[in-house]
Short mmCIF file of C-alpha atoms and ligand atoms in Angstrom, two decimals:
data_model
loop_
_atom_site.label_atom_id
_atom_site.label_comp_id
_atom_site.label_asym_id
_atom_site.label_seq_id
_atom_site.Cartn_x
_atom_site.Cartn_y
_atom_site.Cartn_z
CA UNK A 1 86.39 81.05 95.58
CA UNK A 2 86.21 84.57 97.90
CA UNK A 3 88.95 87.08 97.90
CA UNK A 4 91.03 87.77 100.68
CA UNK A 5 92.25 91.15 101.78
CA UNK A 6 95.41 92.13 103.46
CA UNK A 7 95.94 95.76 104.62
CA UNK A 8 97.37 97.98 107.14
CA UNK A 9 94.97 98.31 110.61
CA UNK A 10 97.23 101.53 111.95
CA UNK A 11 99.13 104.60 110.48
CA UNK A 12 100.85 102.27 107.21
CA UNK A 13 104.09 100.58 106.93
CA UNK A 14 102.98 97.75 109.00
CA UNK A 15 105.18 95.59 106.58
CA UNK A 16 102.25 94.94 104.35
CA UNK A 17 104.67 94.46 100.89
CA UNK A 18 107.05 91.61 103.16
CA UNK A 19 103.77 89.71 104.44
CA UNK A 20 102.33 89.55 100.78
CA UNK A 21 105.30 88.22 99.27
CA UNK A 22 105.32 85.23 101.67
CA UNK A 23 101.70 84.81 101.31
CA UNK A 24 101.98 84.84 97.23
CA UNK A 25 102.87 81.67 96.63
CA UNK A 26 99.22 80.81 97.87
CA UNK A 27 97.28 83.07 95.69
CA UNK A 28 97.34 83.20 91.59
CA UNK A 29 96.51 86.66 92.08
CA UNK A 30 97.82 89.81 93.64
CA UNK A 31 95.68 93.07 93.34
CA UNK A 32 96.52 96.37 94.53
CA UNK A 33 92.96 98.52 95.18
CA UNK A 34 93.75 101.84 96.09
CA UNK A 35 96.08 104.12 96.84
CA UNK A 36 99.09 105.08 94.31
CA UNK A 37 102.52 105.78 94.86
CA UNK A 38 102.35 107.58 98.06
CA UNK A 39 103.11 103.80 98.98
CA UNK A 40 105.84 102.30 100.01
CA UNK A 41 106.00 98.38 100.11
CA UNK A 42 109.03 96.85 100.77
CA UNK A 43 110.07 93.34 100.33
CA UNK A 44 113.81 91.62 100.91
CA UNK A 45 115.08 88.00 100.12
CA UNK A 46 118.02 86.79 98.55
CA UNK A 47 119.95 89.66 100.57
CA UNK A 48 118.23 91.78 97.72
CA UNK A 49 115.85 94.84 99.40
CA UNK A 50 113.00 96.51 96.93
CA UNK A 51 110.47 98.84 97.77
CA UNK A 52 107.49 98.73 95.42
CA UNK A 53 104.98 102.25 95.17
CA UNK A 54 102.50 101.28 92.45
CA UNK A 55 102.90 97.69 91.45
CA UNK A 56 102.02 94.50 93.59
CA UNK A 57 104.02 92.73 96.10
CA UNK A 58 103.47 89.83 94.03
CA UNK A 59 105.59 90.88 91.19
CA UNK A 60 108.64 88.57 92.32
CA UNK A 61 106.77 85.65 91.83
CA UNK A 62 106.55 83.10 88.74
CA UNK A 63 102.96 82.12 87.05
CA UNK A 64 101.30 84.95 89.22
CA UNK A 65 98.85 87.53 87.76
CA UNK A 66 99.47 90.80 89.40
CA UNK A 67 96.85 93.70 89.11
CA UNK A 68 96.75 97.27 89.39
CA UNK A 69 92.86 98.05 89.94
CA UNK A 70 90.66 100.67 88.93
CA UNK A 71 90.60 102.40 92.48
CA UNK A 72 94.74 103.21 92.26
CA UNK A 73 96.02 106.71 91.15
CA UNK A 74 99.08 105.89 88.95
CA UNK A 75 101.90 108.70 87.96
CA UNK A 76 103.39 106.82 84.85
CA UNK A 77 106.79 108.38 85.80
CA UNK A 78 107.02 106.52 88.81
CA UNK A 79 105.77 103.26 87.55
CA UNK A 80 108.06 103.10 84.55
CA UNK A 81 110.93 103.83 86.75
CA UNK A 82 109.41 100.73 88.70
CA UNK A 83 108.98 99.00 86.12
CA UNK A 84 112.79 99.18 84.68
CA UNK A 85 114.38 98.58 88.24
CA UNK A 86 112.26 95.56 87.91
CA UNK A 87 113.33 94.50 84.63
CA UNK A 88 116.98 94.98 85.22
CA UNK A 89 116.23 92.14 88.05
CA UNK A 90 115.11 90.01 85.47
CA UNK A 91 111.80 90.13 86.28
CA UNK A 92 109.36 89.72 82.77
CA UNK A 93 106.86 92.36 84.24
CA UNK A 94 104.95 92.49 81.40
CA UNK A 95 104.08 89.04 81.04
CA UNK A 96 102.74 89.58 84.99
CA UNK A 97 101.33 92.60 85.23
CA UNK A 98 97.19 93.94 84.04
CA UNK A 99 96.59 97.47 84.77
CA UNK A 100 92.86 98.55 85.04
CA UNK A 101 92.00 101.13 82.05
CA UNK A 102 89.67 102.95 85.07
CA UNK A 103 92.83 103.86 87.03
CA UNK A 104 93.23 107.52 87.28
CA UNK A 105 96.46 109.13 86.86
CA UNK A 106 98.13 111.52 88.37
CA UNK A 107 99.04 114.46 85.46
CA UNK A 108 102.12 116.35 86.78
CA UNK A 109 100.09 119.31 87.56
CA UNK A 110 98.70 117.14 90.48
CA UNK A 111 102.06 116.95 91.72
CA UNK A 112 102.31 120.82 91.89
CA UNK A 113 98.36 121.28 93.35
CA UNK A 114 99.85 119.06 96.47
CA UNK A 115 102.84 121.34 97.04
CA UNK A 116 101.02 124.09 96.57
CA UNK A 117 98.28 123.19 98.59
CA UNK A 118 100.62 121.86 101.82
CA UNK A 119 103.10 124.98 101.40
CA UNK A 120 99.65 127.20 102.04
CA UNK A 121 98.45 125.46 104.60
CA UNK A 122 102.02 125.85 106.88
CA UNK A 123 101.70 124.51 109.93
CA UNK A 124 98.75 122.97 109.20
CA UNK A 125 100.02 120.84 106.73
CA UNK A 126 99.13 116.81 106.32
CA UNK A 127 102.29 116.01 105.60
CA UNK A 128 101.39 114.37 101.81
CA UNK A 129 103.85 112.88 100.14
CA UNK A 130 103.80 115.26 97.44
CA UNK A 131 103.02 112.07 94.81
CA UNK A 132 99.68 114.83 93.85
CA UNK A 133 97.19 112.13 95.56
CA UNK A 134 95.00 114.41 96.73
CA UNK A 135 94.37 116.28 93.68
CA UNK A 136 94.33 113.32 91.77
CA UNK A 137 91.48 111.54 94.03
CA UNK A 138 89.70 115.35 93.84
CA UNK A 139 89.57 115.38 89.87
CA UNK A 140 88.52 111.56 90.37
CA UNK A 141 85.31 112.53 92.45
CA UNK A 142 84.70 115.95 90.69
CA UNK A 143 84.81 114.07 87.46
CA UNK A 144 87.14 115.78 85.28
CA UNK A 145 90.43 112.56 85.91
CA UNK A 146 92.17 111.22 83.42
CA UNK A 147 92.47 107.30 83.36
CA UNK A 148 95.12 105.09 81.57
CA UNK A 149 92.46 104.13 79.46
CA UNK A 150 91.91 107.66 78.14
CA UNK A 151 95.93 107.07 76.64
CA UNK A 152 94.54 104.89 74.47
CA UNK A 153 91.61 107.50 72.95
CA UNK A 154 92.60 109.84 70.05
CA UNK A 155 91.88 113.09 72.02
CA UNK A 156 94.42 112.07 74.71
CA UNK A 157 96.07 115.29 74.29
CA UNK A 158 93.29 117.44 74.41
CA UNK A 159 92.20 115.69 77.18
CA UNK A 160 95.05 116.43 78.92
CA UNK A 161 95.13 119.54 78.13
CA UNK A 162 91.66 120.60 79.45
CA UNK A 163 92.64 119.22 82.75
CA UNK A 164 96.09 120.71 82.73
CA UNK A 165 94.76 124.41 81.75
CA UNK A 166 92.30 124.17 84.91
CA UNK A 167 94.67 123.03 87.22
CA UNK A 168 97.18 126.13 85.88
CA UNK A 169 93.79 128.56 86.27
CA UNK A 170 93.80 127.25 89.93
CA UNK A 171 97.88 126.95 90.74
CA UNK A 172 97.26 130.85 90.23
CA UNK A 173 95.56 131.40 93.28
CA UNK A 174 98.75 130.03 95.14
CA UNK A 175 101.89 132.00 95.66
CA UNK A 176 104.03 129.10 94.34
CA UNK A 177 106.59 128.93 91.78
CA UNK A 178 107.17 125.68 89.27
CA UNK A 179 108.29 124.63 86.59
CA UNK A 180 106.33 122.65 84.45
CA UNK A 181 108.38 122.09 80.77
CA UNK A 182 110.37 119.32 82.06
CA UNK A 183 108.02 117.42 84.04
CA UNK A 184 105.56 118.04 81.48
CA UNK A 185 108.38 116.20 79.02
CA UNK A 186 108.83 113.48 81.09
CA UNK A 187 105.58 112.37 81.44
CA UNK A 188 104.72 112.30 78.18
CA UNK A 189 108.04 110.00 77.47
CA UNK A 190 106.53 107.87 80.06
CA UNK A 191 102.82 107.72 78.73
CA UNK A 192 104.74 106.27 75.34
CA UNK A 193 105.71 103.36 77.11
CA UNK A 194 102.72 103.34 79.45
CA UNK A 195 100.41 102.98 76.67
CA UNK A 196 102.13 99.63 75.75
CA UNK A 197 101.70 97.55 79.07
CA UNK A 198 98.43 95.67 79.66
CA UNK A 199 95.79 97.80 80.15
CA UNK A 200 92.21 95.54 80.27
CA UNK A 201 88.88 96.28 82.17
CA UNK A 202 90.36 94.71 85.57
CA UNK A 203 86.74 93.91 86.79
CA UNK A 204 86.58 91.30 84.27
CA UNK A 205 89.79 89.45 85.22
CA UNK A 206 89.34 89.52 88.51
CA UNK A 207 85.61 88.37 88.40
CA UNK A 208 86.47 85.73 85.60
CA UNK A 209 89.46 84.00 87.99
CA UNK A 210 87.19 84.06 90.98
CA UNK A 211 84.87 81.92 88.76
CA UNK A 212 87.50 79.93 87.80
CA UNK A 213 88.56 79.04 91.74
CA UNK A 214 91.88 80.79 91.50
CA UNK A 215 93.15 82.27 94.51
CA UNK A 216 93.19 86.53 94.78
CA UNK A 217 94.64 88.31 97.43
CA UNK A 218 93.76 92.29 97.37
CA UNK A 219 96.51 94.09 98.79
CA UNK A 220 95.73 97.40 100.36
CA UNK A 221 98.16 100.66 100.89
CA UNK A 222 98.41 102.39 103.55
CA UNK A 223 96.31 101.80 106.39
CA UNK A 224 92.85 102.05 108.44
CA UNK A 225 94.07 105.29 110.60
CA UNK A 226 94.82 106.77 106.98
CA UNK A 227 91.35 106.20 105.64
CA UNK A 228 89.24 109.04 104.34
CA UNK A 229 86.17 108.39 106.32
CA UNK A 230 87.48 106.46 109.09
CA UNK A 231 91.33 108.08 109.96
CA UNK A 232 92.53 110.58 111.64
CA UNK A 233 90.51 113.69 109.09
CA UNK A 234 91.80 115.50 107.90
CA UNK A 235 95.31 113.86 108.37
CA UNK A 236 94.69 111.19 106.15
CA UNK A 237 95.20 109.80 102.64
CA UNK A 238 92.07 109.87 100.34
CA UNK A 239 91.58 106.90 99.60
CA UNK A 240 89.20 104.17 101.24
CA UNK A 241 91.63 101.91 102.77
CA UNK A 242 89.61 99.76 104.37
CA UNK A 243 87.99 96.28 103.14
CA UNK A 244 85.16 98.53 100.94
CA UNK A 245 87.91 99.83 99.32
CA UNK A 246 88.52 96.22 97.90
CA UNK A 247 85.31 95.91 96.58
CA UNK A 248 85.20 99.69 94.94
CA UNK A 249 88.46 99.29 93.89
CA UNK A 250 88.33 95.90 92.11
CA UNK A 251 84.91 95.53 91.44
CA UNK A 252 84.16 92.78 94.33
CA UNK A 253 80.76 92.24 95.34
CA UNK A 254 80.86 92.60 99.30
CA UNK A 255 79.93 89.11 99.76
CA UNK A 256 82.36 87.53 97.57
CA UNK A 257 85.37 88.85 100.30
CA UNK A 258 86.82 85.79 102.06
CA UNK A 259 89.63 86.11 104.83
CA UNK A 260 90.26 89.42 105.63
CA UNK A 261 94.27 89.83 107.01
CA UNK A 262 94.90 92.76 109.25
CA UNK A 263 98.21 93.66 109.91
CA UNK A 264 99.89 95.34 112.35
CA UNK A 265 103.03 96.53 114.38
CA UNK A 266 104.14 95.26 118.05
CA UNK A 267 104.00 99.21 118.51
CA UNK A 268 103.09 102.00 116.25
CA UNK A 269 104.41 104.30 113.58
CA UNK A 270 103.27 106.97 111.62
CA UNK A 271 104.67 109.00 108.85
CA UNK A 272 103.57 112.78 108.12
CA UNK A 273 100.84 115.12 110.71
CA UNK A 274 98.06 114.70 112.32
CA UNK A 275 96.97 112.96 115.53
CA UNK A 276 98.64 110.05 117.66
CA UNK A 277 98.07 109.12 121.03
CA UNK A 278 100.79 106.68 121.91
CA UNK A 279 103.24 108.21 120.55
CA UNK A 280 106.54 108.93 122.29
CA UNK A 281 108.95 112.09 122.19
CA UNK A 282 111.48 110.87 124.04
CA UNK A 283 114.60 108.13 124.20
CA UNK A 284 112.51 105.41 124.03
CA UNK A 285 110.76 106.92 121.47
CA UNK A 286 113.86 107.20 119.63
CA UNK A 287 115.45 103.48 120.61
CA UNK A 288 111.86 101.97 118.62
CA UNK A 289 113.15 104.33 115.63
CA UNK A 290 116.62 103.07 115.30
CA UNK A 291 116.02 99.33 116.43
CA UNK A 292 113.28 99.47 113.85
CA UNK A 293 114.71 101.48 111.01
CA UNK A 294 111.69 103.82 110.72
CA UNK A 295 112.20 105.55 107.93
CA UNK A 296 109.83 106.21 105.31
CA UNK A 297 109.97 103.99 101.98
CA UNK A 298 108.88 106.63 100.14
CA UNK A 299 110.22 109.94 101.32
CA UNK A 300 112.77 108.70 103.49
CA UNK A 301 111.27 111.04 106.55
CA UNK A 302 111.40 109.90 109.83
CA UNK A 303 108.71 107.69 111.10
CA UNK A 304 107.12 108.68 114.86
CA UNK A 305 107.16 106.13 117.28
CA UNK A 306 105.13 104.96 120.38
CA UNK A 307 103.65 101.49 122.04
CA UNK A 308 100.81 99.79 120.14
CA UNK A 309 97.17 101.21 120.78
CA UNK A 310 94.66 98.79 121.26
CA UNK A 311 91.50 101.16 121.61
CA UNK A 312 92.85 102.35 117.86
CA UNK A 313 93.11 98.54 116.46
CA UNK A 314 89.69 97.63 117.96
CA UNK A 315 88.22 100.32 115.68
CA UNK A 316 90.19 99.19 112.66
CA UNK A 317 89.77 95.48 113.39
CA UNK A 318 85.79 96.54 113.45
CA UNK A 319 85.73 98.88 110.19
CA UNK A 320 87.43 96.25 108.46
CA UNK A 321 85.91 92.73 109.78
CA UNK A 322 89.57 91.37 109.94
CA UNK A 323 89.48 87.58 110.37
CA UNK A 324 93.03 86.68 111.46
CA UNK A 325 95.65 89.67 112.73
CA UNK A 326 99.39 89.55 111.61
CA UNK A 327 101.87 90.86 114.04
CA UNK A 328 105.37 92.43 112.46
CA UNK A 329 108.05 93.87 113.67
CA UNK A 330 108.33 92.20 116.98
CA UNK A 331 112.23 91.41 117.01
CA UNK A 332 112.41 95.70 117.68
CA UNK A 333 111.14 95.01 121.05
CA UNK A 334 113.76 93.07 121.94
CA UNK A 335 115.50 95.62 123.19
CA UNK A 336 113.11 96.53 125.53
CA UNK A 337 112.49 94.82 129.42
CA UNK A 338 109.18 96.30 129.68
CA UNK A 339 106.50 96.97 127.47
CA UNK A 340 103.59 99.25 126.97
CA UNK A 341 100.02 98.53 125.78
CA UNK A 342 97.79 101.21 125.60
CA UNK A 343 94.55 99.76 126.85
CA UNK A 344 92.04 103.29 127.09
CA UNK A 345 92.10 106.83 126.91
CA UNK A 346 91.64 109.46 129.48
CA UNK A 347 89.57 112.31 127.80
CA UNK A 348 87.97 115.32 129.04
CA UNK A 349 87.98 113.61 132.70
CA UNK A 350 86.78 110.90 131.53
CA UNK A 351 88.67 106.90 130.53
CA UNK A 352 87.48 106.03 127.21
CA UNK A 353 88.09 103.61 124.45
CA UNK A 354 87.25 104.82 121.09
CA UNK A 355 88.67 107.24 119.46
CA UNK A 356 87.22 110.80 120.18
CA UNK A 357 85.87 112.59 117.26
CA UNK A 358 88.37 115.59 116.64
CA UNK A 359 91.51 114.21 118.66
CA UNK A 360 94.24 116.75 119.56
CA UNK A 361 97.21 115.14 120.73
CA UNK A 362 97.24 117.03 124.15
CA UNK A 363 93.21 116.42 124.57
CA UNK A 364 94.05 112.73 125.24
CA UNK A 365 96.28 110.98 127.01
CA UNK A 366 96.94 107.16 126.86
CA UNK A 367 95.94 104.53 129.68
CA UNK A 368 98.74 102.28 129.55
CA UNK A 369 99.18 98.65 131.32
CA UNK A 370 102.79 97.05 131.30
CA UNK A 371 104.08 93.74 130.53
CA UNK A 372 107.42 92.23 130.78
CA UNK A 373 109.41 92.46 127.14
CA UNK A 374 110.74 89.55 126.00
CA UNK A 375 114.56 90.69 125.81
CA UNK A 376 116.01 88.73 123.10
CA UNK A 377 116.86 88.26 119.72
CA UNK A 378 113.69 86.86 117.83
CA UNK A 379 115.02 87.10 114.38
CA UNK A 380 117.07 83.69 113.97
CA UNK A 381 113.26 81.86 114.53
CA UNK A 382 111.65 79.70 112.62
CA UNK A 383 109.31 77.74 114.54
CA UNK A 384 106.63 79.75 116.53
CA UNK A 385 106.68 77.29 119.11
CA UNK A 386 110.28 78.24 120.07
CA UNK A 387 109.97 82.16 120.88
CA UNK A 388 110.15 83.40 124.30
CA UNK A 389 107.44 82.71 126.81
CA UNK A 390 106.81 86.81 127.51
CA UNK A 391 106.37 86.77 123.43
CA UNK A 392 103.62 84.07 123.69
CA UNK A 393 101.85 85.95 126.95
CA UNK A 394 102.17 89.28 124.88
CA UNK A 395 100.05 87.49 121.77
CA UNK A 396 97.76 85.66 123.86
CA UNK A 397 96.94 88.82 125.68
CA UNK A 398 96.49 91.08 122.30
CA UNK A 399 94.43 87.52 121.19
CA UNK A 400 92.06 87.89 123.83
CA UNK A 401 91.43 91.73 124.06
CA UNK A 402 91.45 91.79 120.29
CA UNK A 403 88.94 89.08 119.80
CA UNK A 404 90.71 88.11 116.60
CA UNK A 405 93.48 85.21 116.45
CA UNK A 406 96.89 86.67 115.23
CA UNK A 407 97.88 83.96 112.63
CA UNK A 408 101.59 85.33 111.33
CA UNK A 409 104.01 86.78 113.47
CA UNK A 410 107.11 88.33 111.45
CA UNK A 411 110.48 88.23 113.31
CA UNK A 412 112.65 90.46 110.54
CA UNK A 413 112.22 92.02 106.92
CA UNK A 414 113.22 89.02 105.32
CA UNK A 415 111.18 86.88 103.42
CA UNK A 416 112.00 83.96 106.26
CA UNK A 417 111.77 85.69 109.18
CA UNK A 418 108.14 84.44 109.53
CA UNK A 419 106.98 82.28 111.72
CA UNK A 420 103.18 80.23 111.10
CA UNK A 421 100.86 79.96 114.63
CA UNK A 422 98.59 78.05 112.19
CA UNK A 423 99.44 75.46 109.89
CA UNK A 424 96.47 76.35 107.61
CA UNK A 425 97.82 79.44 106.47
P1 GDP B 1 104.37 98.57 104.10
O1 GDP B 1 104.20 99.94 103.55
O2 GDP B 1 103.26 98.15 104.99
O3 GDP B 1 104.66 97.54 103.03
O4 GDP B 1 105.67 98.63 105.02
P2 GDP B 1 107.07 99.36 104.65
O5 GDP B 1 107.82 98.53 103.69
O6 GDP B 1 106.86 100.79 104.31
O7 GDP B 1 107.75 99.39 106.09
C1 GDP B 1 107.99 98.26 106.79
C2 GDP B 1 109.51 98.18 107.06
O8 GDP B 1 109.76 97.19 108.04
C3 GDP B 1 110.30 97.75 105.84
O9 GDP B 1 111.59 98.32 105.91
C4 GDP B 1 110.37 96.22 106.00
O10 GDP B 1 111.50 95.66 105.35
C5 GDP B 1 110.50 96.11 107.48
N1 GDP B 1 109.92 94.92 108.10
C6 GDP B 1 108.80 94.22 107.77
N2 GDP B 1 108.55 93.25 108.68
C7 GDP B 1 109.54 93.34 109.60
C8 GDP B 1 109.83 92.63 110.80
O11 GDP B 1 109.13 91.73 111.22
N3 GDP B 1 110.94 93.03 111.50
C9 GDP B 1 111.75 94.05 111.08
N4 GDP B 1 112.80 94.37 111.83
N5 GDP B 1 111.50 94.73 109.95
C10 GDP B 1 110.40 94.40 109.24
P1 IMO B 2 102.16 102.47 102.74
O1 IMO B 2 101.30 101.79 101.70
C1 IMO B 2 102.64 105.65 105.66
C2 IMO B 2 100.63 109.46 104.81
C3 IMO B 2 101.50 110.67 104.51
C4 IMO B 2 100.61 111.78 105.03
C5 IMO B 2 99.21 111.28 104.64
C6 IMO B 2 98.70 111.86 103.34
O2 IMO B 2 103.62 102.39 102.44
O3 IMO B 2 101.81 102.01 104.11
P2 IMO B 2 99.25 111.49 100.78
O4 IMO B 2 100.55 111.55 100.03
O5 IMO B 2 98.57 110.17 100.70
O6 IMO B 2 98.34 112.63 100.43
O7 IMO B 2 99.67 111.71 102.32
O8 IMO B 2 99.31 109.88 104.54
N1 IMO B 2 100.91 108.28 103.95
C7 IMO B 2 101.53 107.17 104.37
N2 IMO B 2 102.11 106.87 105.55
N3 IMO B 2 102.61 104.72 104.69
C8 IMO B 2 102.01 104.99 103.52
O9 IMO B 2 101.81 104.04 102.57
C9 IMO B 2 101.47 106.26 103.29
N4 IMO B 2 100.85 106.86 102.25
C10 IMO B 2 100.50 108.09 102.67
O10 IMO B 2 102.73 110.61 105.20
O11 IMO B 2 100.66 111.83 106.42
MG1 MG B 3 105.26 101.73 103.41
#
């Protein structure tokens, strides 16, 4: 049996976390690949709301394995604290949850190296959420990380301490006050229940239940615009969160990947600096933010808004070989009569649709056509074949210039709010 991939084709928070809870109960296996808990996945049924960072969206679900592969950075802070809100639900997270002992995590001094690093670079600044990914990824690549499974060594501390005394030799060079003590307490507190969970060489598990025809489903974090080779560079994540991430960050062979989900917004959001075309300073701008709660999961900033960019999801549909698209998020245009689909760019005199190189936001200006909103409340559906004809034209239009069939289209954050265009899924 192949694994299938779901991740983000624009800037994150495409609602990745709801769509793989209502795709779980298909799979016997959830895997997160990369990224760490600059994440935010959040999932609501039952009137209950959670927002996951480290651990998979398919946590809430009976009988399910959920894993945590080798190509996420994990801060054990965090994902204890995840871990108890979890638990306090009732949920035996334990008994569900394998974390790969090739994970690296993310030592507190991390933490600091991102402040320090985005407080020095001012204006210029990516706009990390300060979780220490960046460093974390660096030490990964320069080869001095620490994994989970190094907990489990006898020179842990030592370890630790090697890494720790370099990243003090280089906070130096930063004008940057911290405090270390506490956090330095903290984690430690953590690691002691860390180094109790289920830490295996994820590789095999994941290779073993493919053999044995269960059903995986790789969930990615953030999303294609984010990717370190193919986002918006230097304001991205660094990670690869594209569909090669899923094979790094697993240990899938390329040609065992199956159905490849792309998901995306009805417009476009994105959290932190850097480049975006579409987006919108203005009322409108600010109607898409309130009618679609865009806030960040994880740092609670405000999320930028603007219409949805086709030229950008052609490259990410591309990079990624996405099989079917999922649309979210389309009840917030319900408060809009007319829409706005960016079809090209106009750049340097010139109408274009890729994405130029080094993209300044004032370099490039959005070719937009228009289409009638639909104008009313989507998010009591729950049969696709009942939403509003301008809904339909919008999809079958995005269908055709997308060249991919969008296969889920999600009405509201809950679990229900989902509605099937094919009955295979
Ligand atoms: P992720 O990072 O891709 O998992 O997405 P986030 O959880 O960060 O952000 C998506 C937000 O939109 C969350 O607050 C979800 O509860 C919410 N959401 C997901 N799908 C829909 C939808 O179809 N409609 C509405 N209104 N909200 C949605
Ligand atoms: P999910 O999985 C949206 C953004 C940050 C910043 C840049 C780099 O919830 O979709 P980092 O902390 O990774 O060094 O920040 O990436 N970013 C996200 N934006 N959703 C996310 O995750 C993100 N993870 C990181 O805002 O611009
Ligand atoms: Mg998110």
């Amino acid at each position: 049996m192949k694994i299938d991939v779901l991740l983000g084709l624009q800037w994150g928070d495409e609602g990745k976390g709801k769509v793989v809870d209502v795709l779980t109960p298909k799979y016997d296996m959830i895997a997160r690949f990369q990224g760490g808990p600059n994440a935010g996945h959040t999932l609501e049924f039952d009137n209950i709301k959670h927002v996951l960072h480290t651990i998979p969206s398919g946590i809430f679900h009976a009988d399910k394995e959920n894993v945590v592969g080798n190509g996420v950075v994990i801060d054990p802070i965090i994902f204890m604290k995840e871990i108890k809100a979890l638990e306090k639900m009732g949920i035996p997270v334990n008994e569900r949850l394998a974390i790969s002992r090739k994970a690296h995590l993310i030592l507190p001094t991390h933490r600091l190296l991102d402040a320090a690093s985005e407080q020095a670079k001012g204006k210029e600044k990516i706009g990390s959420t300060l979780k220490g990914i960046g460093p974390t990824y660096m030490d990964k690549t320069g080869r001095n990380g620490l994994r989970t499974g190094d907990v489990e060594t006898k020179n842990f501390l030592e370890k630790y301490e090697q890494l720790r005394n370099k990243h003090l030799k280089l906070l130096k060079q930063y004008d940057f006050e911290f405090e270390l003590e506490q956090m330095e307490k903290e984690w430690f507190q953590a690691i002691d229940t860390f180094k109790k969970l289920h830490l295996i060489d994820s590789e095999h598990l994941v290779n073993k239940a493919r053999k044995e025809n269960k059903k995986i489903l790789a969930e990615g974090a953030q999303g294609t615009l984010l990717d370190i080779d193919f986002g918006s560079y230097p304001f991205v994540t660094s990670s690869n969160t594209v569909t090669a991430g899923a094979c790094t960050g697993l240990g899938i062979a390329p040609n065992k990947i199956g159905e490849v989900y792309g998901i995306f917004k009805t417009y476009c959001t994105r959290v932190g600096s850097g480049p975006f075309p579409t987006e919108l300073h203005d009322e409108v701008g600010e109607r898409m933010r309130k009618a679609g709660n865009e806030f960040g999961a994880t740092t609670g900033r405000p999320r930028r808004c603007g219409w949805i960019d086709l030229p950008a999801l052609k490259y990410a549909i591309m990079i990624n070989g996405v099989t079917q698209l999922i649309m979210t998020k389309a009840d917030v245009l319900s408060d809009f009569d007319t829409l706005k689909v960016c079809t090209a760019y106009k750049y340097q005199g010139e109408e274009i649709d890729y994405l130029p190189f080094d993209v300044l936001d004032d370099s490039i200006q959005p070719i937009y056509k228009e289409m009638k909103g639909w104008a009313e409340d989507l998010t009591e559906l729950s049969d696709i074949n009942n939403i509003p004809k301008a809904l339909e034209d919008y999809i079958l239009y995005l269908e055709k210039e997308l060249e991919t069939p969008i296969t889920i289209v999600s009405v509201g954050p809950d679990r229900t709010q989902t509605l099937l265009r094919n009955s295979n899924i």
